[in-house]
PDB file of C-alpha atoms in Angstrom:
ATOM      1  CA  MET A   1      56.026 131.592  67.463  1.00  0.00           C
ATOM      2  CA  LYS A   2      59.687 133.463  67.748  1.00  0.00           C
ATOM      3  CA  GLU A   3      61.537 133.506  70.753  1.00  0.00           C
ATOM      4  CA  ARG A   4      64.797 134.597  71.762  1.00  0.00           C
ATOM      5  CA  LEU A   5      67.921 132.460  70.963  1.00  0.00           C
ATOM      6  CA  GLN A   6      69.106 132.238  74.032  1.00  0.00           C
ATOM      7  CA  LYS A   7      65.724 131.016  75.691  1.00  0.00           C
ATOM      8  CA  VAL A   8      65.383 128.032  72.808  1.00  0.00           C
ATOM      9  CA  ILE A   9      69.051 127.195  73.946  1.00  0.00           C
ATOM     10  CA  ALA A  10      68.626 126.640  77.567  1.00  0.00           C
ATOM     11  CA  GLY A  11      64.545 125.248  76.812  1.00  0.00           C
ATOM     12  CA  ALA A  12      66.561 122.324  75.785  1.00  0.00           C
ATOM     13  CA  GLY A  13      68.420 121.393  78.564  1.00  0.00           C
ATOM     14  CA  LEU A  14      71.543 122.214  76.971  1.00  0.00           C
ATOM     15  CA  THR A  15      72.356 124.697  79.639  1.00  0.00           C
ATOM     16  CA  SER A  16      71.192 127.669  81.575  1.00  0.00           C
ATOM     17  CA  ARG A  17      70.011 131.038  79.549  1.00  0.00           C
ATOM     18  CA  ARG A  18      72.698 133.094  81.256  1.00  0.00           C
ATOM     19  CA  LYS A  19      75.569 130.654  80.012  1.00  0.00           C
ATOM     20  CA  ALA A  20      73.458 130.294  76.392  1.00  0.00           C
ATOM     21  CA  GLU A  21      73.752 134.007  76.046  1.00  0.00           C
ATOM     22  CA  GLN A  22      78.080 133.250  76.684  1.00  0.00           C
ATOM     23  CA  TRP A  23      77.737 130.439  73.747  1.00  0.00           C
ATOM     24  CA  ILE A  24      75.945 133.688  71.450  1.00  0.00           C
ATOM     25  CA  ALA A  25      78.688 136.074  72.243  1.00  0.00           C
ATOM     26  CA  GLN A  26      80.963 133.639  71.509  1.00  0.00           C
ATOM     27  CA  GLY A  27      80.634 132.934  68.219  1.00  0.00           C
ATOM     28  CA  ARG A  28      79.079 128.995  68.912  1.00  0.00           C
ATOM     29  CA  VAL A  29      75.788 128.972  67.722  1.00  0.00           C
ATOM     30  CA  ARG A  30      73.814 129.224  64.434  1.00  0.00           C
ATOM     31  CA  VAL A  31      70.604 129.091  63.181  1.00  0.00           C
ATOM     32  CA  ASN A  32      69.994 127.532  59.921  1.00  0.00           C
ATOM     33  CA  GLY A  33      73.662 128.029  58.545  1.00  0.00           C
ATOM     34  CA  ARG A  34      74.408 131.206  60.361  1.00  0.00           C
ATOM     35  CA  VAL A  35      76.675 132.442  63.010  1.00  0.00           C
ATOM     36  CA  VAL A  36      75.076 134.710  65.592  1.00  0.00           C
ATOM     37  CA  VAL A  37      76.370 136.503  67.909  1.00  0.00           C
ATOM     38  CA  GLU A  38      73.515 139.179  68.033  1.00  0.00           C
ATOM     39  CA  GLN A  39      71.953 138.933  71.894  1.00  0.00           C
ATOM     40  CA  GLY A  40      67.627 138.828  71.443  1.00  0.00           C
ATOM     41  CA  PHE A  41      68.027 136.958  68.349  1.00  0.00           C
ATOM     42  CA  LYS A  42      64.654 135.421  68.028  1.00  0.00           C
ATOM     43  CA  VAL A  43      64.164 132.199  66.150  1.00  0.00           C
ATOM     44  CA  ASP A  44      60.803 129.877  65.462  1.00  0.00           C
ATOM     45  CA  PRO A  45      62.141 126.682  67.178  1.00  0.00           C
ATOM     46  CA  GLU A  46      59.928 125.133  65.555  1.00  0.00           C
ATOM     47  CA  VAL A  47      61.149 126.270  61.849  1.00  0.00           C
ATOM     48  CA  ASP A  48      64.991 127.310  62.801  1.00  0.00           C
ATOM     49  CA  ARG A  49      67.441 125.627  62.312  1.00  0.00           C
ATOM     50  CA  ILE A  50      70.019 125.378  65.802  1.00  0.00           C
ATOM     51  CA  GLU A  51      73.559 124.110  66.424  1.00  0.00           C
ATOM     52  CA  VAL A  52      75.693 124.408  69.120  1.00  0.00           C
ATOM     53  CA  ASP A  53      79.209 123.537  68.307  1.00  0.00           C
ATOM     54  CA  GLY A  54      77.941 122.195  65.073  1.00  0.00           C
ATOM     55  CA  ARG A  55      75.963 119.688  67.137  1.00  0.00           C
ATOM     56  CA  SER A  56      71.204 120.009  66.509  1.00  0.00           C
ATOM     57  CA  VAL A  57      69.952 121.739  69.390  1.00  0.00           C
ATOM     58  CA  ALA A  58      66.271 119.343  70.189  1.00  0.00           C
ATOM     59  CA  ILE A  59      63.563 121.010  71.665  1.00  0.00           C
ATOM     60  CA  PRO A  60      62.822 117.490  74.831  1.00  0.00           C
ATOM     61  CA  ASP A  61      59.097 116.649  74.954  1.00  0.00           C
ATOM     62  CA  HIS A  62      59.322 116.754  78.960  1.00  0.00           C
ATOM     63  CA  THR A  63      60.703 118.968  81.469  1.00  0.00           C
ATOM     64  CA  VAL A  64      62.278 116.369  84.669  1.00  0.00           C
ATOM     65  CA  CYS A  65      63.376 117.860  87.945  1.00  0.00           C
ATOM     66  CA  PHE A  66      65.882 115.768  90.642  1.00  0.00           C
ATOM     67  CA  LEU A  67      67.510 116.781  93.965  1.00  0.00           C
ATOM     68  CA  PHE A  68      71.254 115.926  94.375  1.00  0.00           C
ATOM     69  CA  TYR A  69      72.527 115.802  97.440  1.00  0.00           C
ATOM     70  CA  LYS A  70      76.418 117.386  96.556  1.00  0.00           C
ATOM     71  CA  PRO A  71      79.135 115.607  98.541  1.00  0.00           C
ATOM     72  CA  ILE A  72      81.988 117.666  99.516  1.00  0.00           C
ATOM     73  CA  GLY A  73      84.643 116.640  96.955  1.00  0.00           C
ATOM     74  CA  VAL A  74      82.086 117.094  93.770  1.00  0.00           C
ATOM     75  CA  VAL A  75      82.272 119.937  91.776  1.00  0.00           C
ATOM     76  CA  THR A  76      78.835 121.771  89.849  1.00  0.00           C
ATOM     77  CA  THR A  77      79.564 120.983  86.284  1.00  0.00           C
ATOM     78  CA  LEU A  78      79.124 118.119  84.163  1.00  0.00           C
ATOM     79  CA  HIS A  79      82.951 118.291  82.888  1.00  0.00           C
ATOM     80  CA  ASP A  80      86.153 119.138  84.736  1.00  0.00           C
ATOM     81  CA  PRO A  81      89.494 119.486  82.941  1.00  0.00           C
ATOM     82  CA  GLN A  82      91.154 118.986  85.918  1.00  0.00           C
ATOM     83  CA  GLY A  83      89.599 115.076  85.995  1.00  0.00           C
ATOM     84  CA  ARG A  84      88.019 115.882  89.399  1.00  0.00           C
ATOM     85  CA  PRO A  85      84.812 114.239  91.051  1.00  0.00           C
ATOM     86  CA  ALA A  86      82.104 116.483  88.701  1.00  0.00           C
ATOM     87  CA  VAL A  87      77.955 116.353  89.436  1.00  0.00           C
ATOM     88  CA  ALA A  88      78.127 114.066  85.874  1.00  0.00           C
ATOM     89  CA  ASP A  89      79.421 111.484  87.508  1.00  0.00           C
ATOM     90  CA  TYR A  90      76.410 111.145  89.502  1.00  0.00           C
ATOM     91  CA  VAL A  91      73.462 112.354  86.982  1.00  0.00           C
ATOM     92  CA  ARG A  92      74.436 109.610  83.772  1.00  0.00           C
ATOM     93  CA  ASP A  93      72.158 107.093  84.898  1.00  0.00           C
ATOM     94  CA  LEU A  94      69.552 109.481  84.787  1.00  0.00           C
ATOM     95  CA  PRO A  95      66.185 108.808  81.757  1.00  0.00           C
ATOM     96  CA  LYS A  96      67.315 112.787  80.419  1.00  0.00           C
ATOM     97  CA  ARG A  97      70.636 114.980  80.220  1.00  0.00           C
ATOM     98  CA  VAL A  98      70.041 117.327  83.090  1.00  0.00           C
ATOM     99  CA  PHE A  99      72.611 120.443  84.536  1.00  0.00           C
ATOM    100  CA  PRO A 100      72.640 122.216  88.126  1.00  0.00           C
ATOM    101  CA  VAL A 101      71.513 125.348  89.418  1.00  0.00           C
ATOM    102  CA  GLY A 102      73.492 127.469  90.249  1.00  0.00           C
ATOM    103  CA  ARG A 103      76.627 126.545  92.290  1.00  0.00           C
ATOM    104  CA  LEU A 104      78.067 124.688  95.121  1.00  0.00           C
ATOM    105  CA  ASP A 105      82.013 125.261  96.000  1.00  0.00           C
ATOM    106  CA  ILE A 106      83.695 122.062  96.566  1.00  0.00           C
ATOM    107  CA  ASN A 107      84.259 122.262  99.605  1.00  0.00           C
ATOM    108  CA  SER A 108      80.447 122.938 100.437  1.00  0.00           C
ATOM    109  CA  SER A 109      77.541 119.912 100.367  1.00  0.00           C
ATOM    110  CA  GLY A 110      73.808 119.711 100.322  1.00  0.00           C
ATOM    111  CA  LEU A 111      70.998 120.520  98.242  1.00  0.00           C
ATOM    112  CA  LEU A 112      71.875 120.997  94.186  1.00  0.00           C
ATOM    113  CA  LEU A 113      68.344 120.556  91.727  1.00  0.00           C
ATOM    114  CA  LEU A 114      69.389 119.340  88.789  1.00  0.00           C
ATOM    115  CA  THR A 115      66.551 119.440  85.525  1.00  0.00           C
ATOM    116  CA  ASN A 116      66.843 120.461  81.468  1.00  0.00           C
ATOM    117  CA  ASP A 117      64.676 123.083  82.574  1.00  0.00           C
ATOM    118  CA  GLY A 118      66.512 126.038  81.456  1.00  0.00           C
ATOM    119  CA  GLU A 119      63.848 128.587  81.516  1.00  0.00           C
ATOM    120  CA  LEU A 120      63.105 127.290  85.113  1.00  0.00           C
ATOM    121  CA  ALA A 121      66.382 127.963  85.824  1.00  0.00           C
ATOM    122  CA  HIS A 122      67.025 131.294  84.843  1.00  0.00           C
ATOM    123  CA  ARG A 123      63.968 131.826  86.539  1.00  0.00           C
ATOM    124  CA  LEU A 124      65.388 130.253  89.962  1.00  0.00           C
ATOM    125  CA  MET A 125      68.813 131.746  90.127  1.00  0.00           C
ATOM    126  CA  HIS A 126      67.271 135.357  89.144  1.00  0.00           C
ATOM    127  CA  PRO A 127      68.127 137.986  91.615  1.00  0.00           C
ATOM    128  CA  ARG A 128      64.287 139.441  91.276  1.00  0.00           C
ATOM    129  CA  PHE A 129      62.620 136.108  92.328  1.00  0.00           C
ATOM    130  CA  GLY A 130      64.642 136.084  95.286  1.00  0.00           C
ATOM    131  CA  VAL A 131      64.135 132.666  96.192  1.00  0.00           C
ATOM    132  CA  GLU A 132      65.219 131.948  99.398  1.00  0.00           C
ATOM    133  CA  LYS A 133      68.253 129.475 100.043  1.00  0.00           C
ATOM    134  CA  THR A 134      69.345 128.277 103.697  1.00  0.00           C
ATOM    135  CA  TYR A 135      72.658 126.604 104.562  1.00  0.00           C
ATOM    136  CA  ARG A 136      73.870 124.696 107.905  1.00  0.00           C
ATOM    137  CA  VAL A 137      76.997 127.241 108.964  1.00  0.00           C
ATOM    138  CA  VAL A 138      79.847 125.746 111.155  1.00  0.00           C
ATOM    139  CA  VAL A 139      82.728 128.302 112.149  1.00  0.00           C
ATOM    140  CA  ARG A 140      85.309 128.559 114.392  1.00  0.00           C
ATOM    141  CA  GLY A 141      85.099 129.905 117.394  1.00  0.00           C
ATOM    142  CA  TYR A 142      82.120 131.610 120.091  1.00  0.00           C
ATOM    143  CA  LEU A 143      79.919 133.346 117.592  1.00  0.00           C
ATOM    144  CA  GLU A 144      78.614 137.019 119.566  1.00  0.00           C
ATOM    145  CA  ASN A 145      75.020 138.312 119.135  1.00  0.00           C
ATOM    146  CA  PRO A 146      77.010 141.838 117.850  1.00  0.00           C
ATOM    147  CA  GLY A 147      78.486 139.068 114.768  1.00  0.00           C
ATOM    148  CA  ILE A 148      75.405 137.814 114.620  1.00  0.00           C
ATOM    149  CA  ARG A 149      73.202 141.018 113.769  1.00  0.00           C
ATOM    150  CA  ARG A 150      75.962 142.204 111.278  1.00  0.00           C
ATOM    151  CA  LEU A 151      75.149 138.894 109.030  1.00  0.00           C
ATOM    152  CA  GLU A 152      71.264 139.757 109.495  1.00  0.00           C
ATOM    153  CA  THR A 153      71.569 143.423 108.861  1.00  0.00           C
ATOM    154  CA  GLY A 154      74.145 143.314 105.752  1.00  0.00           C
ATOM    155  CA  ILE A 155      77.848 143.348 105.336  1.00  0.00           C
ATOM    156  CA  VAL A 156      79.604 145.081 102.703  1.00  0.00           C
ATOM    157  CA  LEU A 157      81.199 142.266  99.876  1.00  0.00           C
ATOM    158  CA  ASP A 158      82.827 144.047  96.730  1.00  0.00           C
ATOM    159  CA  GLY A 159      81.271 147.652  97.807  1.00  0.00           C
ATOM    160  CA  VAL A 160      77.801 146.378  98.163  1.00  0.00           C
ATOM    161  CA  ARG A 161      75.857 145.297 100.841  1.00  0.00           C
ATOM    162  CA  THR A 162      74.789 141.876 101.129  1.00  0.00           C
ATOM    163  CA  ALA A 163      70.631 141.399 101.223  1.00  0.00           C
ATOM    164  CA  PRO A 164      69.212 141.281 105.025  1.00  0.00           C
ATOM    165  CA  ALA A 165      69.433 137.702 106.281  1.00  0.00           C
ATOM    166  CA  ARG A 166      67.896 135.817 108.684  1.00  0.00           C
ATOM    167  CA  VAL A 167      70.221 133.815 110.720  1.00  0.00           C
ATOM    168  CA  ARG A 168      69.414 131.108 113.070  1.00  0.00           C
ATOM    169  CA  LEU A 169      71.537 129.885 115.614  1.00  0.00           C
ATOM    170  CA  ARG A 170      71.426 125.827 116.784  1.00  0.00           C
ATOM    171  CA  GLY A 171      74.680 126.456 119.502  1.00  0.00           C
ATOM    172  CA  ARG A 172      78.227 127.747 120.153  1.00  0.00           C
ATOM    173  CA  GLY A 173      81.193 127.527 122.197  1.00  0.00           C
ATOM    174  CA  ARG A 174      84.256 128.541 122.648  1.00  0.00           C
ATOM    175  CA  GLU A 175      86.088 126.622 119.617  1.00  0.00           C
ATOM    176  CA  ARG A 176      83.453 126.320 116.700  1.00  0.00           C
ATOM    177  CA  SER A 177      79.446 128.320 116.593  1.00  0.00           C
ATOM    178  CA  GLU A 178      76.521 126.345 114.428  1.00  0.00           C
ATOM    179  CA  PHE A 179      73.294 128.431 112.794  1.00  0.00           C
ATOM    180  CA  ASP A 180      71.759 128.169 109.944  1.00  0.00           C
ATOM    181  CA  ILE A 181      71.111 130.813 107.929  1.00  0.00           C
ATOM    182  CA  THR A 182      68.961 131.875 105.047  1.00  0.00           C
ATOM    183  CA  LEU A 183      69.651 134.147 101.726  1.00  0.00           C
ATOM    184  CA  HIS A 184      67.384 136.095  99.180  1.00  0.00           C
ATOM    185  CA  GLU A 185      70.731 136.602  96.793  1.00  0.00           C
ATOM    186  CA  GLY A 186      73.457 134.214  95.567  1.00  0.00           C
ATOM    187  CA  ARG A 187      76.703 135.950  95.173  1.00  0.00           C
ATOM    188  CA  ASN A 188      80.109 133.881  94.976  1.00  0.00           C
ATOM    189  CA  ARG A 189      80.872 132.298  97.680  1.00  0.00           C
ATOM    190  CA  GLN A 190      78.799 134.253  99.711  1.00  0.00           C
ATOM    191  CA  VAL A 191      78.122 132.336 103.125  1.00  0.00           C
ATOM    192  CA  ARG A 192      81.762 132.105 103.378  1.00  0.00           C
ATOM    193  CA  ARG A 193      83.014 135.855 102.483  1.00  0.00           C
ATOM    194  CA  MET A 194      80.497 136.985 105.163  1.00  0.00           C
ATOM    195  CA  CYS A 195      81.744 134.425 107.793  1.00  0.00           C
ATOM    196  CA  LYS A 196      85.016 135.728 107.136  1.00  0.00           C
ATOM    197  CA  ALA A 197      84.355 139.082 107.824  1.00  0.00           C
ATOM    198  CA  VAL A 198      82.706 138.457 110.690  1.00  0.00           C
ATOM    199  CA  GLY A 199      85.865 136.525 111.915  1.00  0.00           C
ATOM    200  CA  HIS A 200      84.414 133.160 112.117  1.00  0.00           C
ATOM    201  CA  PRO A 201      85.446 131.345 108.955  1.00  0.00           C
ATOM    202  CA  VAL A 202      83.810 128.447 107.872  1.00  0.00           C
ATOM    203  CA  LEU A 203      84.183 124.892 108.695  1.00  0.00           C
ATOM    204  CA  GLU A 204      81.672 123.073 107.550  1.00  0.00           C
ATOM    205  CA  LEU A 205      78.692 124.346 104.955  1.00  0.00           C
ATOM    206  CA  THR A 206      75.959 122.317 103.778  1.00  0.00           C
ATOM    207  CA  ARG A 207      73.250 124.161 101.552  1.00  0.00           C
ATOM    208  CA  VAL A 208      69.650 122.153 103.525  1.00  0.00           C
ATOM    209  CA  GLN A 209      66.571 124.183 101.897  1.00  0.00           C
ATOM    210  CA  TYR A 210      65.787 125.898  98.682  1.00  0.00           C
ATOM    211  CA  GLY A 211      62.689 127.654  98.090  1.00  0.00           C
ATOM    212  CA  ASN A 212      59.796 124.623  98.873  1.00  0.00           C
ATOM    213  CA  LEU A 213      62.904 121.906  99.009  1.00  0.00           C
ATOM    214  CA  THR A 214      65.002 120.426 101.477  1.00  0.00           C
ATOM    215  CA  ILE A 215      67.666 117.480 101.681  1.00  0.00           C
ATOM    216  CA  ASP A 216      65.604 115.488 104.278  1.00  0.00           C
ATOM    217  CA  GLY A 217      65.482 112.338 103.223  1.00  0.00           C
ATOM    218  CA  LEU A 218      69.203 111.882 101.256  1.00  0.00           C
ATOM    219  CA  ALA A 219      72.391 110.838 101.449  1.00  0.00           C
ATOM    220  CA  PRO A 220      75.489 112.066 100.589  1.00  0.00           C
ATOM    221  CA  GLY A 221      75.416 111.435  96.765  1.00  0.00           C
ATOM    222  CA  GLU A 222      71.930 110.485  96.131  1.00  0.00           C
ATOM    223  CA  ILE A 223      69.275 111.613  93.494  1.00  0.00           C
ATOM    224  CA  ARG A 224      66.177 111.328  93.303  1.00  0.00           C
ATOM    225  CA  PRO A 225      62.915 113.634  91.236  1.00  0.00           C
ATOM    226  CA  LEU A 226      60.545 115.472  93.088  1.00  0.00           C
ATOM    227  CA  THR A 227      57.094 115.172  93.925  1.00  0.00           C
ATOM    228  CA  GLU A 228      54.356 116.983  90.715  1.00  0.00           C
ATOM    229  CA  GLU A 229      53.415 118.594  94.813  1.00  0.00           C
ATOM    230  CA  GLU A 230      57.593 119.886  95.029  1.00  0.00           C
ATOM    231  CA  GLU A 231      57.559 120.814  91.575  1.00  0.00           C
ATOM    232  CA  ARG A 232      54.216 122.260  91.301  1.00  0.00           C
ATOM    233  CA  THR A 233      55.398 124.954  94.402  1.00  0.00           C
ATOM    234  CA  LEU A 234      58.387 125.277  93.475  1.00  0.00           C
ATOM    235  CA  ARG A 235      57.214 126.608  89.962  1.00  0.00           C
ATOM    236  CA  LYS A 236      55.119 129.130  91.847  1.00  0.00           C
ATOM    237  CA  LEU A 237      57.789 130.793  93.332  1.00  0.00           C
ATOM    238  CA  VAL A 238      58.691 131.974  89.883  1.00  0.00           C
ATOM    239  CA  ALA A 239      55.868 132.531  87.786  1.00  0.00           C
ATOM    240  CA  ASP A 240      53.814 136.384  87.936  1.00  0.00           C
ATOM    241  CA  GLY A 241      53.775 136.874  84.217  1.00  0.00           C
ATOM    242  CA  ARG A 242      56.636 138.629  84.197  1.00  0.00           C
ATOM    243  CA  GLU A 243      59.440 137.387  82.022  1.00  0.00           C
ATOM    244  CA  PRO A 244      63.126 138.103  83.381  1.00  0.00           C
ATOM    245  CA  ARG A 245      65.409 139.509  81.231  1.00  0.00           C
TER     246      ARG A 245
END
């Protein structure tokens, strides 16, 4: 059965589908010895020989999913040219090669999903599914109610208003305030930029929930596999019979 090339590469657990599309555009992918740069090119993974940077793409015999509590100071990548601590340093002993779903910036901590299932990763990050992510945020200063309402109703970033969010205040004082904010979109450094826009720079930022998954019971730097029930529920969040583009 033929499938789009970027989907097959992602399904092999090498990277996300979006990144696979970039690899194709960069001429790094060959099918049966021929460089393919056409997006949407279809292949049969059981018949065609697919290579990325000269290495054969092997379809995994089964998929895996792990939760990782990313510490502050760790970059969300499997290789960092600057030699900084990276997610790769924590996954060397896992039984399968995995990659992170989405990103957390180096100064943020919290929940990262790690998997070798490129199709699942693609769906989880696709805006059409709107998978919720909750962050625990500490900001500078006393966060007034009007600021909370602005965070909830949306703030214009790069000319586009953010989608409505949910905010649950945990405490506030003259020097700092703490709250949880739940989003169902994932723009670059979105929470930090939203808080800056309402006049309260972020002091601490931790992702505490992703869909049905939480970091409860994990310490920074720890990894654990998803339970069968957790993985089943997670997949249901993005399983509606339609394939996102």
